[in-house]
Every structure is written in C-alpha cells, then in structure tokens.
PDB file of C-alpha atoms in Angstrom:
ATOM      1  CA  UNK A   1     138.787 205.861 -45.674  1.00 41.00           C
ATOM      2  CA  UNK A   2     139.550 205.910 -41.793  1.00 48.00           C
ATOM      3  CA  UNK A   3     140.121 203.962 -38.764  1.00 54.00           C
ATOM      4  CA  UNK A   4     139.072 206.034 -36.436  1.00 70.00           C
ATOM      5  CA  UNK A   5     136.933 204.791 -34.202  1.00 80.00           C
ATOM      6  CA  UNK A   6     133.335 206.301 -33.701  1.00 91.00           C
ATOM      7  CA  UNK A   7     132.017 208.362 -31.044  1.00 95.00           C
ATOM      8  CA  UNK A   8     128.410 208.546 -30.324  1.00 97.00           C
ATOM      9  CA  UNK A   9     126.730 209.562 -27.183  1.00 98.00           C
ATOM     10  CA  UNK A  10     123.233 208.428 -25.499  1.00 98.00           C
ATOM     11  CA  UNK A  11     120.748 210.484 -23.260  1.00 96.00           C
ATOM     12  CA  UNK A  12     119.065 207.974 -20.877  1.00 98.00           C
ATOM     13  CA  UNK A  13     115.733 209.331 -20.132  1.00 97.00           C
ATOM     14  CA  UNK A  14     114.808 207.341 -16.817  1.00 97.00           C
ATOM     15  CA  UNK A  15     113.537 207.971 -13.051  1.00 97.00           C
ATOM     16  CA  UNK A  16     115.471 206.216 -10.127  1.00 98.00           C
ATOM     17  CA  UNK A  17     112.372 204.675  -8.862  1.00 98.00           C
ATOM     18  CA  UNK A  18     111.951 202.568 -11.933  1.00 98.00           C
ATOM     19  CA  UNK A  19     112.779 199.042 -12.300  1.00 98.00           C
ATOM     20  CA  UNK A  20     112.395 198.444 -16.164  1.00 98.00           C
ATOM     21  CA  UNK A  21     115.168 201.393 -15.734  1.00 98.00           C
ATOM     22  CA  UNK A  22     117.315 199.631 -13.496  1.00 98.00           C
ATOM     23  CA  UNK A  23     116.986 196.845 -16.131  1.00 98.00           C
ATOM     24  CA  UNK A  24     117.795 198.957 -18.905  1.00 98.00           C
ATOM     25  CA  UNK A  25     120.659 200.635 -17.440  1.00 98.00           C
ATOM     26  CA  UNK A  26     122.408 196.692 -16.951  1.00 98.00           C
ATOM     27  CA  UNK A  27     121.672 195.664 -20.010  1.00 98.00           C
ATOM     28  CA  UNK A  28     122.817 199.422 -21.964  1.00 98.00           C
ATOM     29  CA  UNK A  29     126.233 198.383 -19.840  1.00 98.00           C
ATOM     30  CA  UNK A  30     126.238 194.589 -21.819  1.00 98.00           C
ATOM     31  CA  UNK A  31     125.422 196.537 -25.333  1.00 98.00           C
ATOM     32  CA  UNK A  32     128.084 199.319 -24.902  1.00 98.00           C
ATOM     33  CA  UNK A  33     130.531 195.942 -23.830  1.00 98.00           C
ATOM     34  CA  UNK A  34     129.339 193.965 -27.074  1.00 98.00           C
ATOM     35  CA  UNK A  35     130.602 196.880 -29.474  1.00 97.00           C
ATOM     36  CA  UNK A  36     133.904 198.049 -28.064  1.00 96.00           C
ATOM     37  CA  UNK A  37     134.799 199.716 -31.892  1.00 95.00           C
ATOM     38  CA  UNK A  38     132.498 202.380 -30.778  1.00 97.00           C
ATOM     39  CA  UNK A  39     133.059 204.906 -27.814  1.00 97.00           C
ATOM     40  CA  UNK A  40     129.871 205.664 -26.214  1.00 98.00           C
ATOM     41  CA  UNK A  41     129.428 208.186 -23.802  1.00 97.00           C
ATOM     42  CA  UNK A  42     125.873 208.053 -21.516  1.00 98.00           C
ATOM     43  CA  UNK A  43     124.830 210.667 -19.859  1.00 97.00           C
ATOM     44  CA  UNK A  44     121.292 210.743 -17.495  1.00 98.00           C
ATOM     45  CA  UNK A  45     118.571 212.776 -17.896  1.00 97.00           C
ATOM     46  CA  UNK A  46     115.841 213.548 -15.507  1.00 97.00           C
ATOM     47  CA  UNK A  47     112.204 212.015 -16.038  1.00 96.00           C
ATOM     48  CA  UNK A  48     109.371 211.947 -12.584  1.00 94.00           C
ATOM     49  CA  UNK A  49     107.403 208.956 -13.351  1.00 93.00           C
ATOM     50  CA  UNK A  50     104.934 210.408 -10.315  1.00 94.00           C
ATOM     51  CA  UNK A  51     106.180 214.329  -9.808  1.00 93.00           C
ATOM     52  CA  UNK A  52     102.647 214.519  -7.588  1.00 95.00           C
ATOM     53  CA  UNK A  53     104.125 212.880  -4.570  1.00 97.00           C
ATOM     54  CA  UNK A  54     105.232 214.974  -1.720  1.00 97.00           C
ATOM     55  CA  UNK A  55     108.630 216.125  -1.225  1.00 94.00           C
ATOM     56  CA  UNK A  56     108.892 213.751   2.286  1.00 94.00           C
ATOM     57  CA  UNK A  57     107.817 210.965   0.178  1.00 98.00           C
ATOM     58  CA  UNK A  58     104.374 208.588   0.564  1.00 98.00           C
ATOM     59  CA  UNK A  59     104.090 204.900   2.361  1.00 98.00           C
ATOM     60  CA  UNK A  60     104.972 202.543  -0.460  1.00 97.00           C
ATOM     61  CA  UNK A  61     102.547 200.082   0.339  1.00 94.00           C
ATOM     62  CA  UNK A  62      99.580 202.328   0.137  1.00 96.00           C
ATOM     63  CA  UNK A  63     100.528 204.220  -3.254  1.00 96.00           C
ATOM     64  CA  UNK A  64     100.892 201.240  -4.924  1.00 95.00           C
ATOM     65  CA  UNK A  65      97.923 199.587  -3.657  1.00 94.00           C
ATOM     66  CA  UNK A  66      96.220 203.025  -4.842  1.00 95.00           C
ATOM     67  CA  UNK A  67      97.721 202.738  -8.376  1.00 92.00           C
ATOM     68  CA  UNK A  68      97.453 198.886  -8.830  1.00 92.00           C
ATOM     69  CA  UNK A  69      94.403 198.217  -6.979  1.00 92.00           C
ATOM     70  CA  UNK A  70      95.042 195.076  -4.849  1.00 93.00           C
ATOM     71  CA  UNK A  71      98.315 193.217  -3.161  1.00 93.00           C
ATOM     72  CA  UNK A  72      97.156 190.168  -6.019  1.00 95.00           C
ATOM     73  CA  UNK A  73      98.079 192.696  -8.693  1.00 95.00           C
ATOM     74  CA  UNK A  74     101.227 194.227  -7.093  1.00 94.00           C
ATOM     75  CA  UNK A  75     102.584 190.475  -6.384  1.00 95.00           C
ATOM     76  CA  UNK A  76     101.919 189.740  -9.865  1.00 96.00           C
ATOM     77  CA  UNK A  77     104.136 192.226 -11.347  1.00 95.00           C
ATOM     78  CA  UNK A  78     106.897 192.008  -9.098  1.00 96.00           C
ATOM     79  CA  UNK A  79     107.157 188.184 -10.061  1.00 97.00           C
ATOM     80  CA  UNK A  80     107.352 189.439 -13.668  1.00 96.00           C
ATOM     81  CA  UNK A  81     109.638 192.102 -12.886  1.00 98.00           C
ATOM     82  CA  UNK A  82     112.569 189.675 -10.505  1.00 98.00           C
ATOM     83  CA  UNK A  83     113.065 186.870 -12.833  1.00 98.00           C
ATOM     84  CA  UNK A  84     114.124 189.621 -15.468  1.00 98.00           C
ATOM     85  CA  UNK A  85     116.155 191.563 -12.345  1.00 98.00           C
ATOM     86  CA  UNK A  86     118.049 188.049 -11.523  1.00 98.00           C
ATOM     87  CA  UNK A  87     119.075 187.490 -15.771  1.00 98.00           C
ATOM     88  CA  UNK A  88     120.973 191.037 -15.591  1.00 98.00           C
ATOM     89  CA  UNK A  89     122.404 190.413 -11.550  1.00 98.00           C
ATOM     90  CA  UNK A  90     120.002 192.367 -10.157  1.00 98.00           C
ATOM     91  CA  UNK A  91     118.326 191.396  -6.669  1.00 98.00           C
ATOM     92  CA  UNK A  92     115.201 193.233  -6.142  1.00 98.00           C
ATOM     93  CA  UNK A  93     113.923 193.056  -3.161  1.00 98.00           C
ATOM     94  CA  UNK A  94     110.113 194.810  -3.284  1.00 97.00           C
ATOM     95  CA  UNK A  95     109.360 194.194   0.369  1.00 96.00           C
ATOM     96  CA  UNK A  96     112.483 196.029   1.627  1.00 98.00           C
ATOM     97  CA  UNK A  97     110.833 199.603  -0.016  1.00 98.00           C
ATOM     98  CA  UNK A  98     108.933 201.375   2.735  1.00 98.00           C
ATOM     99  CA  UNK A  99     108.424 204.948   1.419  1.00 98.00           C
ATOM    100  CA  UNK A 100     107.614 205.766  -2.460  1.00 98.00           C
ATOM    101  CA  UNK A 101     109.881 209.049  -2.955  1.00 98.00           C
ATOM    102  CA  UNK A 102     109.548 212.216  -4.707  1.00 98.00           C
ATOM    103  CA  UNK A 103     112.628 212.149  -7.039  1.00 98.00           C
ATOM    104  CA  UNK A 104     113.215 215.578  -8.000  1.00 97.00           C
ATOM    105  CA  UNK A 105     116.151 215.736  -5.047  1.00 98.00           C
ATOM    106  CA  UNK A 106     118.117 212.521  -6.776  1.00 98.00           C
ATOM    107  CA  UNK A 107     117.678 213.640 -10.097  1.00 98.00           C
ATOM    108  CA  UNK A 108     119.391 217.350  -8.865  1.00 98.00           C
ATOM    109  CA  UNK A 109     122.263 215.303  -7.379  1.00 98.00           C
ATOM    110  CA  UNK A 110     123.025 213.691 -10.853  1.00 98.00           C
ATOM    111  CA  UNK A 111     122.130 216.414 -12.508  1.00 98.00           C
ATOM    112  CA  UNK A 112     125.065 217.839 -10.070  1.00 98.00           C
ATOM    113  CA  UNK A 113     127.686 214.264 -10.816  1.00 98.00           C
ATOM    114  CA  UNK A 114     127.801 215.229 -14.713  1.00 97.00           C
ATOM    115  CA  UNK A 115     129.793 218.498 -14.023  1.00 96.00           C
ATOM    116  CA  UNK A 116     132.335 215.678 -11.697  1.00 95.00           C
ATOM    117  CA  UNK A 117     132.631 213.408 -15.386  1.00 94.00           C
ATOM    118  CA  UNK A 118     130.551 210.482 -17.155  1.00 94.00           C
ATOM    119  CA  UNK A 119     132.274 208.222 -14.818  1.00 97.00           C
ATOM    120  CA  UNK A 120     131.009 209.693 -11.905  1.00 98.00           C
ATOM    121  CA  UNK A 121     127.155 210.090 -12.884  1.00 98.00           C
ATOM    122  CA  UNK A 122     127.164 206.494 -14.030  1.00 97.00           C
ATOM    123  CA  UNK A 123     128.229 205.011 -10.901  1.00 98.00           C
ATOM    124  CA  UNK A 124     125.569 207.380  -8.710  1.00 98.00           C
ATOM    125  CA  UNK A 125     122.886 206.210 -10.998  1.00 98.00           C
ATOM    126  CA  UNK A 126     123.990 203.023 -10.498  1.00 98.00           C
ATOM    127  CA  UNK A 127     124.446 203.275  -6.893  1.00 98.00           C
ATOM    128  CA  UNK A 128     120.992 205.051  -6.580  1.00 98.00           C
ATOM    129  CA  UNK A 129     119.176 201.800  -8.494  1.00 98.00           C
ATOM    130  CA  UNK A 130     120.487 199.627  -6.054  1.00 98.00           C
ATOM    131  CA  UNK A 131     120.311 201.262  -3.093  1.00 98.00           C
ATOM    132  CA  UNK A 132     116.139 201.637  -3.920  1.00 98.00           C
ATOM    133  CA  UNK A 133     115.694 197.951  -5.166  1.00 98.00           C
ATOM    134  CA  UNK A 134     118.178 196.012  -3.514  1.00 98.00           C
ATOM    135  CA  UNK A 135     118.197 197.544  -0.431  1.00 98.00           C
ATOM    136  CA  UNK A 136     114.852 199.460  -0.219  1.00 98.00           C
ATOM    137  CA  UNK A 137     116.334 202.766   1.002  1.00 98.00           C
ATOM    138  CA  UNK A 138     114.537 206.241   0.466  1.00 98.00           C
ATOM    139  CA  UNK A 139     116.127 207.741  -2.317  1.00 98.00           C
ATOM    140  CA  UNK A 140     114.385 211.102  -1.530  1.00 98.00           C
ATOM    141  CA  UNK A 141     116.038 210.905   1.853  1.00 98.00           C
ATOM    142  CA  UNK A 142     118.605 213.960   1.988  1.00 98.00           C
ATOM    143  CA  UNK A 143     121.379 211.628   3.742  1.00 98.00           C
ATOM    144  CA  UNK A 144     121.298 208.560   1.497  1.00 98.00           C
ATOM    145  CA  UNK A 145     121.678 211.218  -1.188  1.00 98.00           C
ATOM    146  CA  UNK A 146     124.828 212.684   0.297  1.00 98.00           C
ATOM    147  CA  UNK A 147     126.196 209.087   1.231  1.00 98.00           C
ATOM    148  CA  UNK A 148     125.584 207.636  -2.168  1.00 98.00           C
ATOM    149  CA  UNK A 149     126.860 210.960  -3.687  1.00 98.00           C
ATOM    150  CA  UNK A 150     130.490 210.658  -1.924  1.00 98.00           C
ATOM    151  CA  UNK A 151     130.347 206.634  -2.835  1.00 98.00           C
ATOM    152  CA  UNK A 152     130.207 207.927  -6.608  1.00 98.00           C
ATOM    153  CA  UNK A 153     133.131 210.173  -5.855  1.00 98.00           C
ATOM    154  CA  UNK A 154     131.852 213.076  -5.929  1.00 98.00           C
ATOM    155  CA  UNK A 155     132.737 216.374  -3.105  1.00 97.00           C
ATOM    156  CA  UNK A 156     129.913 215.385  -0.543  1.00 98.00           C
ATOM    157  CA  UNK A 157     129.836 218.531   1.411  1.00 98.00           C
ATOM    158  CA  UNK A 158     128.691 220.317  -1.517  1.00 98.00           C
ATOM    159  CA  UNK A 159     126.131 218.343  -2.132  1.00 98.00           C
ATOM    160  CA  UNK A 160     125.010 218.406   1.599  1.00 98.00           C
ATOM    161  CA  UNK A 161     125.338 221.976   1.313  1.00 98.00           C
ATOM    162  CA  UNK A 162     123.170 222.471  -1.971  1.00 98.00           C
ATOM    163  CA  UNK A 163     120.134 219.933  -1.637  1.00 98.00           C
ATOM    164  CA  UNK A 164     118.117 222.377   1.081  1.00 98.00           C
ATOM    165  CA  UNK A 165     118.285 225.055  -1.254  1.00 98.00           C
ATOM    166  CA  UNK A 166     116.503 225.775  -4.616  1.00 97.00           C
ATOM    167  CA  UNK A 167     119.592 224.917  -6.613  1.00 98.00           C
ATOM    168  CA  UNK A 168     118.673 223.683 -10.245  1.00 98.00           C
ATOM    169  CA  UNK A 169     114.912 222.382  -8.530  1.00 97.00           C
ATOM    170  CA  UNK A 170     113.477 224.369 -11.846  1.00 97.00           C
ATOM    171  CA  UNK A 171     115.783 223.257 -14.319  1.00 97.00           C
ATOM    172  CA  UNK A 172     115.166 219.565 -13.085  1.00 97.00           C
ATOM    173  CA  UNK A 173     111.979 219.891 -13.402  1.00 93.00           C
ATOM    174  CA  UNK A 174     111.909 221.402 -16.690  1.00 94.00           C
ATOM    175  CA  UNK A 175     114.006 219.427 -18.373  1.00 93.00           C
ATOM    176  CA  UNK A 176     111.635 216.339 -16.983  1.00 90.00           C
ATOM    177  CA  UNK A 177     108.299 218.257 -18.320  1.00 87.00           C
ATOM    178  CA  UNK A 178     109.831 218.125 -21.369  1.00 87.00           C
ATOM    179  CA  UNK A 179     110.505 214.701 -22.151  1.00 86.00           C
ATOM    180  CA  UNK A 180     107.138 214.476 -21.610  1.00 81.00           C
ATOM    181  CA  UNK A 181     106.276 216.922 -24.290  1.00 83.00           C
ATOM    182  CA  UNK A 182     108.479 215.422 -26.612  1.00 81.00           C
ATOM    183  CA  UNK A 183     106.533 212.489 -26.319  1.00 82.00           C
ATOM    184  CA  UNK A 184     108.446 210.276 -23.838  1.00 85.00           C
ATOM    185  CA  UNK A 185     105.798 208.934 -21.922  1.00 81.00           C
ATOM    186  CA  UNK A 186     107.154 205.925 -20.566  1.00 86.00           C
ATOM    187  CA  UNK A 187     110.909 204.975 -19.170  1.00 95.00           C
ATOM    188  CA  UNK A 188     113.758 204.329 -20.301  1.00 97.00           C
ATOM    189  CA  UNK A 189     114.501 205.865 -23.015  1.00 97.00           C
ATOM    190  CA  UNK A 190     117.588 205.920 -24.729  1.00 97.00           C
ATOM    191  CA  UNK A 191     118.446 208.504 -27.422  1.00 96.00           C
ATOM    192  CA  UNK A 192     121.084 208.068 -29.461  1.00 97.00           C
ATOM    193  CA  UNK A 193     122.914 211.502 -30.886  1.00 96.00           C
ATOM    194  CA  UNK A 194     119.914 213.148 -29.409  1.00 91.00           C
ATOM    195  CA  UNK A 195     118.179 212.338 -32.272  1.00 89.00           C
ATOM    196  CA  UNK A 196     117.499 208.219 -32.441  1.00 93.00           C
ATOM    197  CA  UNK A 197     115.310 206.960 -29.754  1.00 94.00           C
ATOM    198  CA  UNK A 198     114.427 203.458 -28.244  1.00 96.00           C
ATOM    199  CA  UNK A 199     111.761 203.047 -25.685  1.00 95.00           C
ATOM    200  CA  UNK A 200     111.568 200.680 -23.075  1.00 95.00           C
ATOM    201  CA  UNK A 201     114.409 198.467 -21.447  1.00 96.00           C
ATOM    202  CA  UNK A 202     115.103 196.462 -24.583  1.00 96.00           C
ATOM    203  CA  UNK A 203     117.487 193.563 -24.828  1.00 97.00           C
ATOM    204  CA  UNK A 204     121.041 194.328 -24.944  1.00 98.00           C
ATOM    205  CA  UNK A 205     121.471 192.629 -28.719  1.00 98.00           C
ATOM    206  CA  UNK A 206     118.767 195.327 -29.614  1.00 97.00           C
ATOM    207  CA  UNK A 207     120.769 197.947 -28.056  1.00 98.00           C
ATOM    208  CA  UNK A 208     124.018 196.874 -29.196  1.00 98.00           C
ATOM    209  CA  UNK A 209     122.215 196.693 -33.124  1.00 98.00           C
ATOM    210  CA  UNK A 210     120.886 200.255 -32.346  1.00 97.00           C
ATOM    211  CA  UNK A 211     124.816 201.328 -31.016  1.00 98.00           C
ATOM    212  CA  UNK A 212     126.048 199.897 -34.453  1.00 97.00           C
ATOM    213  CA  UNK A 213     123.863 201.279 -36.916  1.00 96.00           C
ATOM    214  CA  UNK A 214     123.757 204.861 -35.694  1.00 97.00           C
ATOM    215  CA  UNK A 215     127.452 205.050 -35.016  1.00 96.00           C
ATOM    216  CA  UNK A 216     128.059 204.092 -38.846  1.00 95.00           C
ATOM    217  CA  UNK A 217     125.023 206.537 -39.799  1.00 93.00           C
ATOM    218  CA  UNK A 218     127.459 209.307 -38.217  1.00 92.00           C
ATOM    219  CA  UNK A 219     130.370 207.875 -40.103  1.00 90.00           C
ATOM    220  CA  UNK A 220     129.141 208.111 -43.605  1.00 88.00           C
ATOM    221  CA  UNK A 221     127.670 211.294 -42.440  1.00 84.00           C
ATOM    222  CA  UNK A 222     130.836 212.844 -41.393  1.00 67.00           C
ATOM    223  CA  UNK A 223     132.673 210.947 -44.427  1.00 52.00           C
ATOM    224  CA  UNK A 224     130.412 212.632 -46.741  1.00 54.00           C
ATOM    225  CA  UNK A 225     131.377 215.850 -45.465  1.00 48.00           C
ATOM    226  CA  UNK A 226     134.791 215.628 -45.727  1.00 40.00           C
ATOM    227  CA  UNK A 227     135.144 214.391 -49.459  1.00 42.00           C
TER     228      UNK A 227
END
C-alpha cells in the first residue's frame, strides 16, 4: 500500500465562444479545489462550434437571429444562461458581443500556451472566456489575441509574429474534426485519462465524483501491476 498521491489528467474539449464552456471551465476549477488528494493536470483542446464563419468574423446580432430565429428566443436563453454565469462569478454581458468570430486563430494561440506550461494555457483560456462574455471583445481579432496572449504570460511577439501565417491552422483544425468524429458533438467535454468522458458543463460535485473515482480506477490499476 502507498501514499502517493494520484495523478490524473483531463482534456477539455470546448470552443471560446461558448458559454456552457465558460461555465464548465469555473466549475472544473471548484471540482479540482474539492479533491486536493489528487493532482490534476487540464489541458485544452480545440472544438469550432460554427467552423463555417468567415475568418473576419460575422455581426453577432444577425447570426444568432439566423440560428435562433427571433430576439424573443435569443433573450430567452441568455436569461437561462446569466443566472447560472452569476452562481460561478461570471458576468455575462450578451449585449456587449458585436461580432460572432471564427475561432480557429484562438484555438492556435492555446494550442501555442501549452508548449509555455499548464499554467499558462489555463489562464489564456480563462482570459479568452472573459474577455468574449464579460467584455464582448472579438476573440478572432489578431490584437486581442496577442494582448490576452502576453496577459497569460506567454512571449507576445511570437505570437504576433505566427498568427498571419499558416502555423498549426491544419493541425487545429484537425484535431477539432475529430472530436467530432469521435462523437463529441456538443461542448464541454471533459475526458478524463483520455479515456472517461463527461458531456456538458456539469456541476462541480459531479465533476469532483468523476475526479475521485477515476483517479482511484488508476490506482488499483497501477497497484495491480506492481504486485
């Protein structure tokens, strides 16, 4: 028998332009801090929730009026949507979004903040939630990419210096095609050791039950095959 504490690590399938993923992501934070025997280690993965829109991004107000069908409809899920922002801190503000962005160039950038550590992809996906919903900036926008990139801490002229080329555009997009094609058709999703998944911004007791159970499935796993 050991004390040594358990490792496990979770892919967060999301897109930065979702707000059941900027729910998820607070409430993954109050999970991970309701289990601190177990080191978890999140890393972001890419998913387009609308890779159709153009790269210069679409008036907000008309693509979701084209997808939701009337200003009663969009009104009526953003009420649903705030109360459950303002439970986890979160202070959307809807009206503030003027362009609906094509994500591909936010998703390179953290693609790009893994290689500067955990720390520093979690606090530009972080930044990059609230910067869209609290503060209704275009996250497609080249220069609130490179500003929110050097608030993260990570080497802003190299990002500045990579987002006009074709740097890791395919592999972005790859990697997003296939979540789809493994059957993640709706965000977040949170996989645990790449091999447990749960869908949809679930409550942080859920999460924190999930945390627990797979990081002892990997203990008698590992105990087993060291007897």
């Amino acid at each position: 028998m050991t004390d040594e504490r358990q490792a496990i690590t979770i892919d967060v399938v999301s897109d930065v332009v979702c707000p059941w993923c900027f729910i998820g992501q607070k409430r993954l934070d109050k999970a991970i801090d309701a289990v601190p025997e177990v080191d978890v280690a999140v890393r972001w993965r890419p998913f387009q929730l609308d890779p159709t829109i153009p790269a210069g991004g679409m008036d907000r107000k008309q693509y979701m009026l084209s997808k939701f069908g009337s200003e009663e409809r969009l009104r009526e899920i953003h009420s649903r949507i705030e109360p459950l922002g303002a439970a986890e801190g979160i202070s959307f503000d809807f009206g503030a979004i003027k362009v609906s962005p094509n994500t591909l160039d936010a998703h390179r950038v953290v693609r790009w903040a893994a290689t500067a550590g955990e720390e520093v992809q979690n606090k530009l996906a972080r930044r990059l939630f609230s910067l869209y919903f609290e503060q209704g900036k275009n996250v497609g926008d080249h220069a609130v990419l490179i500003e929110a990139a050097r608030e993260a801490g990570m080497d802003a002229p190299v990002v500045e210096a990579l987002l006009p080329t074709d740097t890791d555009r395919d592999a972005v997009a790859t990697e997003a095609a296939t979540a789809s094609r493994m059957g993640i058709s709706g965000v977040p999703c949170f996989l645990l050791e790449g091999k447990y998944a749960v869908m949809g911004a679930q409550e942080s007791d859920t999460l924190a039950d999930a945390i627990r159970q797979v990081a002892a499935a990997k203990a008698r796993g590992e105990s087993e095959t060291t007897d």
